Coordinates of C-alpha atoms and ligand atoms in Angstrom, one line a residue:
X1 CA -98.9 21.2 -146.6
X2 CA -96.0 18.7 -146.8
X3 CA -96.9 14.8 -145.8
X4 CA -95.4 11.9 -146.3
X5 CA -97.4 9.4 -148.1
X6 CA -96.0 6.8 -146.4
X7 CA -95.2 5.2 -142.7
X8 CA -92.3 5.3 -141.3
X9 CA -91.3 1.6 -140.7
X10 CA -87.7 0.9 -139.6
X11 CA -85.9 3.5 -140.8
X12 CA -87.4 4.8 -144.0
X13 CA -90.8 5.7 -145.0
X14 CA -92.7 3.3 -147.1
X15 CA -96.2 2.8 -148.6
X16 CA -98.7 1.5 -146.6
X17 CA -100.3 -1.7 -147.7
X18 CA -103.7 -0.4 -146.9
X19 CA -103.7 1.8 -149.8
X20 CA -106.5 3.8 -147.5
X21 CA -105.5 7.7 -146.8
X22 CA -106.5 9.8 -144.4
X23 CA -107.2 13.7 -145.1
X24 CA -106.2 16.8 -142.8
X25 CA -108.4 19.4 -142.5
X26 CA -107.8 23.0 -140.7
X27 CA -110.0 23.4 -138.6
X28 CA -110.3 27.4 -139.2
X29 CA -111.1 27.2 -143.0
X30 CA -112.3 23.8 -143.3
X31 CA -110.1 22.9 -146.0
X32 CA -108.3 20.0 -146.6
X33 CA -104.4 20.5 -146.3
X34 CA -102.8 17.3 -146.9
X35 CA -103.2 13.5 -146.5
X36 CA -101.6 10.6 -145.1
X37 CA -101.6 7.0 -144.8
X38 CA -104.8 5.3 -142.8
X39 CA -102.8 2.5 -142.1
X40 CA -104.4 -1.2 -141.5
X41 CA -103.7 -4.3 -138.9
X42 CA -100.5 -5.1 -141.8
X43 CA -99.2 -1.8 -141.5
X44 CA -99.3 -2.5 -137.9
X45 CA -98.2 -6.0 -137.9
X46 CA -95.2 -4.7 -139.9
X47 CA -94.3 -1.8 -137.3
X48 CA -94.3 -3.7 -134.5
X49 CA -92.5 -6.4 -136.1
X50 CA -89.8 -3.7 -137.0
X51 CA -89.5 -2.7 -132.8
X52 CA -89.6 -6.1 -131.8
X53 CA -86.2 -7.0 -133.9
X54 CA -84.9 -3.4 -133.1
X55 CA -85.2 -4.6 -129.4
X56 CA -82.3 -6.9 -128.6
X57 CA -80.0 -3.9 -129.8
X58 CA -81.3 -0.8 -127.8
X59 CA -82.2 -1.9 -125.0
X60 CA -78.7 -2.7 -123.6
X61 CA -77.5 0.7 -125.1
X62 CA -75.6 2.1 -122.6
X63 CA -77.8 4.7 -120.8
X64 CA -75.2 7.6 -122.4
X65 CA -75.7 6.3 -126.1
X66 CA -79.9 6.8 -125.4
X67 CA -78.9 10.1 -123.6
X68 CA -77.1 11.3 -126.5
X69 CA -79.6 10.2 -129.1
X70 CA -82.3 12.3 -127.0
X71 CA -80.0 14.9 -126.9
X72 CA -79.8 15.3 -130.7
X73 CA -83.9 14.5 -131.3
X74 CA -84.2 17.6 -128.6
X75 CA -81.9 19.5 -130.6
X76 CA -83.3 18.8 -134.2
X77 CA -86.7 19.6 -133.0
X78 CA -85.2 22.9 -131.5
X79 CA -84.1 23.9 -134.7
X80 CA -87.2 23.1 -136.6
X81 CA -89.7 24.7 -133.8
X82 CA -90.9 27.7 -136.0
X83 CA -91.8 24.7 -138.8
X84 CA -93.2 22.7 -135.5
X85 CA -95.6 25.7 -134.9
X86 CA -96.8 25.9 -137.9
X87 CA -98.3 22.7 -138.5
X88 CA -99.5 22.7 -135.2
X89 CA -101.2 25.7 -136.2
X90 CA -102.7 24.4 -139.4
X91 CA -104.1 20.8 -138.4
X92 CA -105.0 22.0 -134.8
X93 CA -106.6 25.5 -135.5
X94 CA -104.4 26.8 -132.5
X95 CA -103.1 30.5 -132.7
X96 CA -99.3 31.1 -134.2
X97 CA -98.1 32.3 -130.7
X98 CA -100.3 29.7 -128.5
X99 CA -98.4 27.0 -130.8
X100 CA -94.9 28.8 -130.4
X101 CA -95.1 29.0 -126.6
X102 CA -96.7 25.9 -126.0
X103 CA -96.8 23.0 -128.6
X104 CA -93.2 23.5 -129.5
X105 CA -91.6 25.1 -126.9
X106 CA -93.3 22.4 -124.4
X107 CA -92.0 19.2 -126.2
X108 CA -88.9 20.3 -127.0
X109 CA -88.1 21.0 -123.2
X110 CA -89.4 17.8 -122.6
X111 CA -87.3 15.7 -124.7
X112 CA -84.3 17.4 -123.4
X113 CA -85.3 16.3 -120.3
X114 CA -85.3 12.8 -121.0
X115 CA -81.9 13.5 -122.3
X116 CA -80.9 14.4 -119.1
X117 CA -82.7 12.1 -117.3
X118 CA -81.0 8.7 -119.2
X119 CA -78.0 10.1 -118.3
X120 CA -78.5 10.4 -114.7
X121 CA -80.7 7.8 -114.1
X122 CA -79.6 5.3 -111.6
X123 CA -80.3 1.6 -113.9
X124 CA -78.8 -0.2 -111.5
X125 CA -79.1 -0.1 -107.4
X126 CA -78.2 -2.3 -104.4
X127 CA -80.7 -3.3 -101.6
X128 CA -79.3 -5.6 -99.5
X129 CA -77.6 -8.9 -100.7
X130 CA -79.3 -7.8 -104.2
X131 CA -78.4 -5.8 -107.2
X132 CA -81.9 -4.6 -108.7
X133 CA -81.7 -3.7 -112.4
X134 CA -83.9 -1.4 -114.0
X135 CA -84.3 -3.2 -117.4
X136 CA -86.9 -1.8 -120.0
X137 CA -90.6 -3.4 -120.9
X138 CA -89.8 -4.0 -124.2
X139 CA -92.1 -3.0 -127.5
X140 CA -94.3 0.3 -126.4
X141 CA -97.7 0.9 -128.6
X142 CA -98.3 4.9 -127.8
X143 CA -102.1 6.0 -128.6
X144 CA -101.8 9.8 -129.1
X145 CA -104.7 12.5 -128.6
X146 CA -104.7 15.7 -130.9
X147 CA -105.1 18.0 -128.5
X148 CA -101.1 19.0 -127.5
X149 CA -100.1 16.5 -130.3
X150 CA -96.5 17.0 -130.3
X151 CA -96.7 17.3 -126.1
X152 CA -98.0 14.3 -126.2
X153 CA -95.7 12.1 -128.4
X154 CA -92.8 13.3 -126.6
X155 CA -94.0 12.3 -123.3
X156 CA -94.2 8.9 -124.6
X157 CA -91.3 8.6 -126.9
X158 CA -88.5 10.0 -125.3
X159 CA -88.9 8.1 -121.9
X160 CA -89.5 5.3 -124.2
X161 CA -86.2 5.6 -125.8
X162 CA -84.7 6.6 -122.5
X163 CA -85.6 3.9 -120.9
X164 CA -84.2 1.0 -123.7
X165 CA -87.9 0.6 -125.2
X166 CA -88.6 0.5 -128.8
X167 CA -91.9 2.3 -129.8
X168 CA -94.8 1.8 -132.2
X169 CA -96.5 5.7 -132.1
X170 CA -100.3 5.7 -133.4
X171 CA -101.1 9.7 -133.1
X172 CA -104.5 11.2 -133.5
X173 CA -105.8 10.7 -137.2
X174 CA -106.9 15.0 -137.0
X175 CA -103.5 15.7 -136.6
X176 CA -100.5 13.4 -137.9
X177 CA -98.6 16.1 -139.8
X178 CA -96.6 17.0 -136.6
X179 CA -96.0 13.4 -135.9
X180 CA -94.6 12.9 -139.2
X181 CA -92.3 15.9 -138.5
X182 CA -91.3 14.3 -135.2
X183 CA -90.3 11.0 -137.1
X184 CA -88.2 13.4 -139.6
X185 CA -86.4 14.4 -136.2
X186 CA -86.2 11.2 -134.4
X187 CA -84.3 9.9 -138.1
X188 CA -82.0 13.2 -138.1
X189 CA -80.9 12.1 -134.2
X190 CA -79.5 9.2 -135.4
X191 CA -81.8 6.5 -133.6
X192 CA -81.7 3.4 -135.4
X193 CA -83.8 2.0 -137.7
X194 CA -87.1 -0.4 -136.3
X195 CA -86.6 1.8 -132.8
X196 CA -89.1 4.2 -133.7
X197 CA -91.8 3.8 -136.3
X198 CA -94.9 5.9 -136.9
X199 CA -98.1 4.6 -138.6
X200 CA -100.8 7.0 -139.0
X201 CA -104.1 5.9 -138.8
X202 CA -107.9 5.8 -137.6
X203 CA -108.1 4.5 -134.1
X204 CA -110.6 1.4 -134.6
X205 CA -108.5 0.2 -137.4
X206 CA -104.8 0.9 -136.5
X207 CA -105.0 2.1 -133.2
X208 CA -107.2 -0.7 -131.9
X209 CA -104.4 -3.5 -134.1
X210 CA -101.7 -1.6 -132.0
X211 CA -103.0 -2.1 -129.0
X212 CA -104.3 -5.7 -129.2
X213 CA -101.0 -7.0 -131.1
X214 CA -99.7 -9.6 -129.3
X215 CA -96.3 -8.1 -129.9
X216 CA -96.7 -5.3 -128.1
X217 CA -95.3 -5.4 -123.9
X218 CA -97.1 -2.0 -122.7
X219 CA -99.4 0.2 -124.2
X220 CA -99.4 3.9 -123.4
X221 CA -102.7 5.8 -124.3
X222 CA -103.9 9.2 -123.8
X223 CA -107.5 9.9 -124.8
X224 CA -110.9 9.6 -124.0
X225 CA -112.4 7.7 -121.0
X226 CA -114.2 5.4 -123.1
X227 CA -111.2 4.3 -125.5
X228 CA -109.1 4.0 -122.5
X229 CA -111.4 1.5 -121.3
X230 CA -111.9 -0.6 -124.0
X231 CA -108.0 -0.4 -124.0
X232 CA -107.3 -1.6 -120.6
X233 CA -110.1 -4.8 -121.2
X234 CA -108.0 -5.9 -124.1
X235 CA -104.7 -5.5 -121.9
X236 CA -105.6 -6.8 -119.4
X237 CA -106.6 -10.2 -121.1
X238 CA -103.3 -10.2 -122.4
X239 CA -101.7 -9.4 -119.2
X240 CA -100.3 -6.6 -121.1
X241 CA -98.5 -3.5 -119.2
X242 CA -101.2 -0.3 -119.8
X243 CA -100.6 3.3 -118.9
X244 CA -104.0 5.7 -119.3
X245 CA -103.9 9.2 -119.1
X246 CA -107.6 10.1 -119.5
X247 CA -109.9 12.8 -118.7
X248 CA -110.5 15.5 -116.2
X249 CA -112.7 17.7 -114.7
X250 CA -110.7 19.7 -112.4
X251 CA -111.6 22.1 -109.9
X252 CA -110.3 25.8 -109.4
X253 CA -111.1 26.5 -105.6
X254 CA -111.0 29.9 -104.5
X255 CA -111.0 29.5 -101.1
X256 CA -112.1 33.1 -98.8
X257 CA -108.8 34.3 -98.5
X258 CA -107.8 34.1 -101.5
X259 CA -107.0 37.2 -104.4
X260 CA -110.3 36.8 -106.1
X261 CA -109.7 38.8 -109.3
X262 CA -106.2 37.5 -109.8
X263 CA -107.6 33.8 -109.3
X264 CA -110.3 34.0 -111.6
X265 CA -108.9 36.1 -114.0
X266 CA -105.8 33.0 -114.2
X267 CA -109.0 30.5 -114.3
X268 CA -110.8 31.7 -117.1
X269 CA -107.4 32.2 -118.6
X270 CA -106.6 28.3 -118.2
X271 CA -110.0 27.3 -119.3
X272 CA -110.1 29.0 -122.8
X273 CA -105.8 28.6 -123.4
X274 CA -106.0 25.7 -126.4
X275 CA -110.1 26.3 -127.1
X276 CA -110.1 24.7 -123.6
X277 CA -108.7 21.4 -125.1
X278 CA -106.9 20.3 -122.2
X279 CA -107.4 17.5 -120.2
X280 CA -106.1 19.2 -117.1
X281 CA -107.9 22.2 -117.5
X282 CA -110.1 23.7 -114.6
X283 CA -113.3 23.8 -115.7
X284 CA -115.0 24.4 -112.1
X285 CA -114.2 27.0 -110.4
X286 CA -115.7 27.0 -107.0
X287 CA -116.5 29.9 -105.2
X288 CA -117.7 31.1 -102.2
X289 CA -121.3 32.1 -101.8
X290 CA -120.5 35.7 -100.2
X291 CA -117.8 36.2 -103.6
X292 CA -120.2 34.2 -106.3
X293 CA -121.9 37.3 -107.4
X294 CA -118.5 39.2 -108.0
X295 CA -116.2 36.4 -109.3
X296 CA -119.4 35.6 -111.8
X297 CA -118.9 39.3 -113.1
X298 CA -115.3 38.9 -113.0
X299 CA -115.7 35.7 -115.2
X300 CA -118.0 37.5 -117.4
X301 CA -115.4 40.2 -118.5
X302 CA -112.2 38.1 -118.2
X303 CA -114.1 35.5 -121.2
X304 CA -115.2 38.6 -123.2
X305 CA -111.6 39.5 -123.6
X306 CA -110.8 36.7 -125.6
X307 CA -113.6 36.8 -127.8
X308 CA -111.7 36.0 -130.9
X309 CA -108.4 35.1 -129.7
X310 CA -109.1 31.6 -129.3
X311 CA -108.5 29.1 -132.0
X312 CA -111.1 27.2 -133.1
X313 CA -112.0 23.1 -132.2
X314 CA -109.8 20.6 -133.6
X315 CA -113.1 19.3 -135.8
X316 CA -116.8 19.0 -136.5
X317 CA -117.6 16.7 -134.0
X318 CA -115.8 18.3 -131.3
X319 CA -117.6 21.3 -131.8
X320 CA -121.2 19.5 -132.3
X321 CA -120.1 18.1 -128.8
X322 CA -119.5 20.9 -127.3
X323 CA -122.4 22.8 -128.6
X324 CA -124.3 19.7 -127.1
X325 CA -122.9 20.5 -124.0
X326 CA -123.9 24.2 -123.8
X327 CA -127.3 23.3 -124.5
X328 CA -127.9 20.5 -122.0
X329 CA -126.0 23.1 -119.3
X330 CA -129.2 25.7 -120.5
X331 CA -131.7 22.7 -120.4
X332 CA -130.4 21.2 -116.7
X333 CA -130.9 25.2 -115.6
X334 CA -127.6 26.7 -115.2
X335 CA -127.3 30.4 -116.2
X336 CA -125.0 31.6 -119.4
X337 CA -123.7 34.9 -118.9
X338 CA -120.9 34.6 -121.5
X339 CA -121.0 32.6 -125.2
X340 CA -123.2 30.1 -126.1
X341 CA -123.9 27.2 -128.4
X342 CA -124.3 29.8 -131.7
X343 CA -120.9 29.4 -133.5
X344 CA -119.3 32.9 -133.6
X345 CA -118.0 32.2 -137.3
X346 CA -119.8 30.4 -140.4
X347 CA -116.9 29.1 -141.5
X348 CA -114.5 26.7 -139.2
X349 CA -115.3 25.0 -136.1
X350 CA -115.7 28.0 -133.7
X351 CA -117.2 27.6 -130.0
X352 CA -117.2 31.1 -128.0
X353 CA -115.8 31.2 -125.0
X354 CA -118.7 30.6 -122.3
X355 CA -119.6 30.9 -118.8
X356 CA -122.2 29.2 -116.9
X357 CA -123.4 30.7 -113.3
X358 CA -125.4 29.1 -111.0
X359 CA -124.0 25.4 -112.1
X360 CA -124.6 22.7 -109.2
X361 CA -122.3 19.9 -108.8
X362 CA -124.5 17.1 -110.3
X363 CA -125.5 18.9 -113.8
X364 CA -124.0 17.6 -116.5
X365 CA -122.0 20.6 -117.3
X366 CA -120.2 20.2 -113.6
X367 CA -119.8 16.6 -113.9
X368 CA -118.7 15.1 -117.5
X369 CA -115.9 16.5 -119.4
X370 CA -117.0 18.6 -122.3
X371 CA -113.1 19.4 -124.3
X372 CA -114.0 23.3 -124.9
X373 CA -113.6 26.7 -123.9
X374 CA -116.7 26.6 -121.5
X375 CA -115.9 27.0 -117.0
X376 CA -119.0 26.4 -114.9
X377 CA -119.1 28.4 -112.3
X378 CA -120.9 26.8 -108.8
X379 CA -121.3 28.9 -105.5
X380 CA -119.5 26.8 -101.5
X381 CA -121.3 27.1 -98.5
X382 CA -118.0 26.4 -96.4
X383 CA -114.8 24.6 -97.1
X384 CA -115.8 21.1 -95.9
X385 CA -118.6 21.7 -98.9
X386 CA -115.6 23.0 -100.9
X387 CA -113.7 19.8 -100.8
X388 CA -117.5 17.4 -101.2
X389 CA -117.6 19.5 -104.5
X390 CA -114.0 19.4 -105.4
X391 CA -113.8 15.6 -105.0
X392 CA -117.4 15.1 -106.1
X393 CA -116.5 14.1 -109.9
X394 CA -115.4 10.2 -111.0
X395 CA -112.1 11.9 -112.2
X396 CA -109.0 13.5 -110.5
X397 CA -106.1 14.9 -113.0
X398 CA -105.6 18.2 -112.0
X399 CA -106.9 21.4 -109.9
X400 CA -105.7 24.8 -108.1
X401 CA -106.5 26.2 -104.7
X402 CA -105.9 30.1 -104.1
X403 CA -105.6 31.6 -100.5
X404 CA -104.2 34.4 -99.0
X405 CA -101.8 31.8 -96.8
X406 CA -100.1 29.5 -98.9
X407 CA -100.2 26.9 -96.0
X408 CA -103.9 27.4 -96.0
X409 CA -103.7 26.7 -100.0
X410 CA -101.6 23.5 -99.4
X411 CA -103.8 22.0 -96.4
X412 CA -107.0 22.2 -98.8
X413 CA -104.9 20.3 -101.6
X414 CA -104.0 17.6 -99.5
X415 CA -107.3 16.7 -99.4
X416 CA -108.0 16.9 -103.1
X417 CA -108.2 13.5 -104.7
X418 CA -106.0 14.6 -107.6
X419 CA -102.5 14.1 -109.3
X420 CA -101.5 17.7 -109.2
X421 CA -102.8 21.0 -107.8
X422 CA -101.2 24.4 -108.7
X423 CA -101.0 26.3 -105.4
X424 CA -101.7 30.3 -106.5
X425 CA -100.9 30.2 -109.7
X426 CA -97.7 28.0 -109.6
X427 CA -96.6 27.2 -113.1
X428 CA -96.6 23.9 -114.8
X429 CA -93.6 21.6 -114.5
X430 CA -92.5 19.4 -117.2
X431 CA -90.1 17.3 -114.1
X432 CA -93.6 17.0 -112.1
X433 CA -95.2 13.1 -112.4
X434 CA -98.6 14.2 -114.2
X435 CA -101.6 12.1 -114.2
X436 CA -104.8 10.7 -112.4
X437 CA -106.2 9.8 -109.5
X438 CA -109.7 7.6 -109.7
X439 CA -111.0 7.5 -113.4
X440 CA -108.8 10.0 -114.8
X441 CA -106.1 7.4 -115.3
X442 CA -103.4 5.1 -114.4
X443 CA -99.6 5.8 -114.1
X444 CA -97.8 8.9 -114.7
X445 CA -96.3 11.1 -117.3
X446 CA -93.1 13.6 -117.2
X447 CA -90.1 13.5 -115.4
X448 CA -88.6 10.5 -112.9
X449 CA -92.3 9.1 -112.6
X450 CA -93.0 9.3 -116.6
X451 CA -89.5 7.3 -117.0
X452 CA -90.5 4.7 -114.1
X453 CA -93.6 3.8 -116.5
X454 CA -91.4 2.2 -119.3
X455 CA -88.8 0.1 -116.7
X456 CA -89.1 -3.6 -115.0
X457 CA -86.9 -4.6 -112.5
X458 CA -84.9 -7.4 -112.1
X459 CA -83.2 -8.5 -109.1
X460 CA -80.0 -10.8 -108.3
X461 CA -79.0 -12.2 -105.2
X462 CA -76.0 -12.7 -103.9
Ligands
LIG501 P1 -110.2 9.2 -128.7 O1 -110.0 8.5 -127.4 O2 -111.2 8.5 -129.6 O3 -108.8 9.3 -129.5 C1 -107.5 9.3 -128.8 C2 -106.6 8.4 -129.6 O4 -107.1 7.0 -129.5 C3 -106.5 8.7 -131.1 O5 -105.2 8.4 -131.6 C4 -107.5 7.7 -131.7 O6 -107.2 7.4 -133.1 C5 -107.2 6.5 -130.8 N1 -108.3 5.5 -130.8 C6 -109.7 5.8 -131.0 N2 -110.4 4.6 -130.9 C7 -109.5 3.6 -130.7 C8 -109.6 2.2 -130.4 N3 -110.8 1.6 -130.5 N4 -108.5 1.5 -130.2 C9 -107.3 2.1 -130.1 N5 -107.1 3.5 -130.3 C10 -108.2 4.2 -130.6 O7 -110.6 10.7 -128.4 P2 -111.4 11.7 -129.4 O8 -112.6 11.0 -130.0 O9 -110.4 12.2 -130.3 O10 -111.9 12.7 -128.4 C11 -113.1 12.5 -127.6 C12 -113.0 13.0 -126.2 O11 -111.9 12.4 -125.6 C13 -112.8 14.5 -126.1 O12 -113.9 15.2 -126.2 C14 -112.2 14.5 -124.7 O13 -113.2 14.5 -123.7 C15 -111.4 13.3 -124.6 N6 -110.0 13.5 -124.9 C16 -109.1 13.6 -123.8 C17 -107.8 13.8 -124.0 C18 -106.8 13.9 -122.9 O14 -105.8 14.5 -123.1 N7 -107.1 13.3 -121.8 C19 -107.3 14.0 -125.3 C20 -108.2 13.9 -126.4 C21 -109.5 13.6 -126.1

């Protein structure tokens, strides 16, 4: 495939000084497809150096100028979406029409969005005797995941941009072809040069530079629980500015009332959508005791369906992990009544989709996150046991109730400990603030909230 052998550091692509390259594999064949910079702390030095002189001229871009920049990155990625899908495709493993839908369709509403958004934004307000000015936080280091890899750059970038930021972006080293591609489109709209720059590389070499430089005012990561950690140490320290958007292990609660085929047949659905690669994705569904035995069947056939429509995982490890995970689930007692740990395929990193029954809230399998296409099944005595099991995990992204009565639905989510719950089905949002409660992180993506995360405000009196 097509790469840049270079980073892209204030307006044009240049070699890295490193001289280190990264190679991308697809994760169906195993073959390697292209390769890119591994850029080091100097790569990274130089990036942010570029944002921090770009600074003093975007940030008091009038909020139209950023508007219309977003506006033409939303359109240029528009009109390179099939291209967008297709690398997707090839450095995630994800099926053509999963990408289409979803990794390019997703971002590109997203961005026009934040095009909309800069325009309306209210920058300014009074309260009082004061006029409070909503000024950005300067030079933003974003620490991208591979798992909706363009998703995820956009929901950083462009509220970035809208907001007056400049941005350092560090995406995942399995999947830095799309982020090159984004670059491409960020250069077409006409931002200018040291705004945005890209450096591709491993994440204890250039992502962990990024997010200690001393240059940098706020850090935006979305990852694992464990980087995120060692992330917010560091910025902390600093007094640096960090938003985490970290795991989940979110719960699908089918209360009595509720349409049970329809709700688990949705559930499985949003488990094994991406190889279950999703942060958000609701990997307990809770049921109860007098349904178990049926929604368990239910689960069984809806997961057999999509056999071999899944794509595979995005690499090796993932799939040793999640292999590791099946088997512990096996070990700690819970019963499999769809896929295991045996890799369907010998070639490509291949998990079936898998069930587990008679999972109980502290196993393993119900308790850490385990970034595949496996749902764990566990059996409610009543609804106050509903909501100990719901809430019962150290992270809170994301969930779903189902009743019959949508009031019903919505009283139960009121007492989830979560950033968002999908009430029967309802669709995902790209206005809605997305993000955790407890350990699954801190601020919030998307919309209003997601721009909120890149402003300060300054207040005059008069
Ligand atoms: P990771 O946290 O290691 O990687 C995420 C990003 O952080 C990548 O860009 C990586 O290069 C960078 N990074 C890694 N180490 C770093 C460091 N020391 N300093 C700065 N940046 C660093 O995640 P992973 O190893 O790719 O995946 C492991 C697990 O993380 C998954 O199984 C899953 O549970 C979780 N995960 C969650 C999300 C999410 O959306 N919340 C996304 C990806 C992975």
């Amino acid at each position: 495939m097509k790469a840049h052998d270079g980073i892209y550091l204030d307006g044009a692509w240049r070699p890295a000084l490193s001289g280190e390259v990264i190679d991308v594999v697809d994760p169906v064949d195993e073959q390697v497809i292209a390769r890119v910079p591994a850029a080091g702390a100097e790569d990274v030095d130089a990036a942010v150096r570029a944002a921090r002189a770009a600074l003093p001229g975007w940030a008091p871009t009038a909020p139209a100028e950023r508007a219309a920049r977003l506006s033409a990155l939303r359109d240029a990625l528009a009109a390179r979406k099939d291209e967008i899908a297709g690398t997707v495709t090839a450095e995630l493993g994800a099926p053509l029409a999963f990408s289409q839908a979803v990794h390019a369709a997703v971002p590109i509403a997203v961005a026009g969005s934040y095009a909309d958004l800069a325009a309306r934004h209210a920058f300014e307000e009074k309260v009082g005797n004061s006029t409070v000015f909503h000024e950005p936080v300067g030079v933003v280091a974003a620490i991208t995941p591979w798992n909706y890899p363009l998703h995820q750059v956009v929901a950083k970038v462009a509220p970035a941009l809208a907001a007056g930021c400049t941005v350092v972006l560090k995406p995942a080293e399995d999947t830095p072809l799309v982020a090159q591609l984004f670059a491409e489109a960020v250069h077409d709209a006409g931002v200018p040069a040291g705004v945005f720059n890209l450096v591709t590389g491993l994440g204890p070499v250039a992502g962990q530079a990024l997010a200690e430089h001393p240059g940098v005012d706020l850090v935006s990561f979305t990852g694992s629980t464990a980087v995120g950690r060692s992330i917010a140490a560091t910025a902390g320290a600093a007094v640096k500015k960090v938003a985490l958007e970290l795991g989940g292990k979110s719960a699908n609660v089918i209360l009595r009332s509720a349409d049970l085929a329809k709700a688990v047949n949705v559930g499985v659905a949003n488990v094994m959508s991406n190889s279950g690669q999703t942060c958000s994705a609701w990997t307990r569904m809770l049921v109860h005791r007098d349904q178990y035995d049926e929604a368990v069947e239910l689960a069984r056939t809806a997961a057999a369906k999509y056999g071999d429509r899944i794509g595979p995982l995005v690499n090796a490890k993932q799939q040793a992990r999640v292999r590791g995970y099946i088997e512990k689930g096996v070990a700690e007692g819970a019963r499999l009544v769809a896929g295991g740990a045996e890799p369907p395929r010998e070639r490509g990193y291949f998990v079936s989709p898998t069930v587990f029954a008679d999972v109980t809230p502290e196993m393993t399998i119900a308790q850490e996150e385990i970034f595949g296409p496996v749902l764990s099944v566990l059996r409610y005595e009543d609804e106050e046991d509903a909501l100990r099991i719901a809430n019962g995990t150290v992270y809170g992204l994301a969930g779903a109730v189902w009743a019959g009565d949508e009031a019903e639905a919505v009283a139960f989510a009121r007492r989830m400990d979560t950033g968002q719950v999908d009430i029967n089905g309802g669709r995902f949002n790209p206005l809605a603030p997305f993000g955790g409660y407890k350990q699954s992180g801190v601020g919030r993506e998307l919309g209003a909230h997601g721009l909120a995360e890149y402003l300060q405000t300054k207040s005059l009196q008069f």
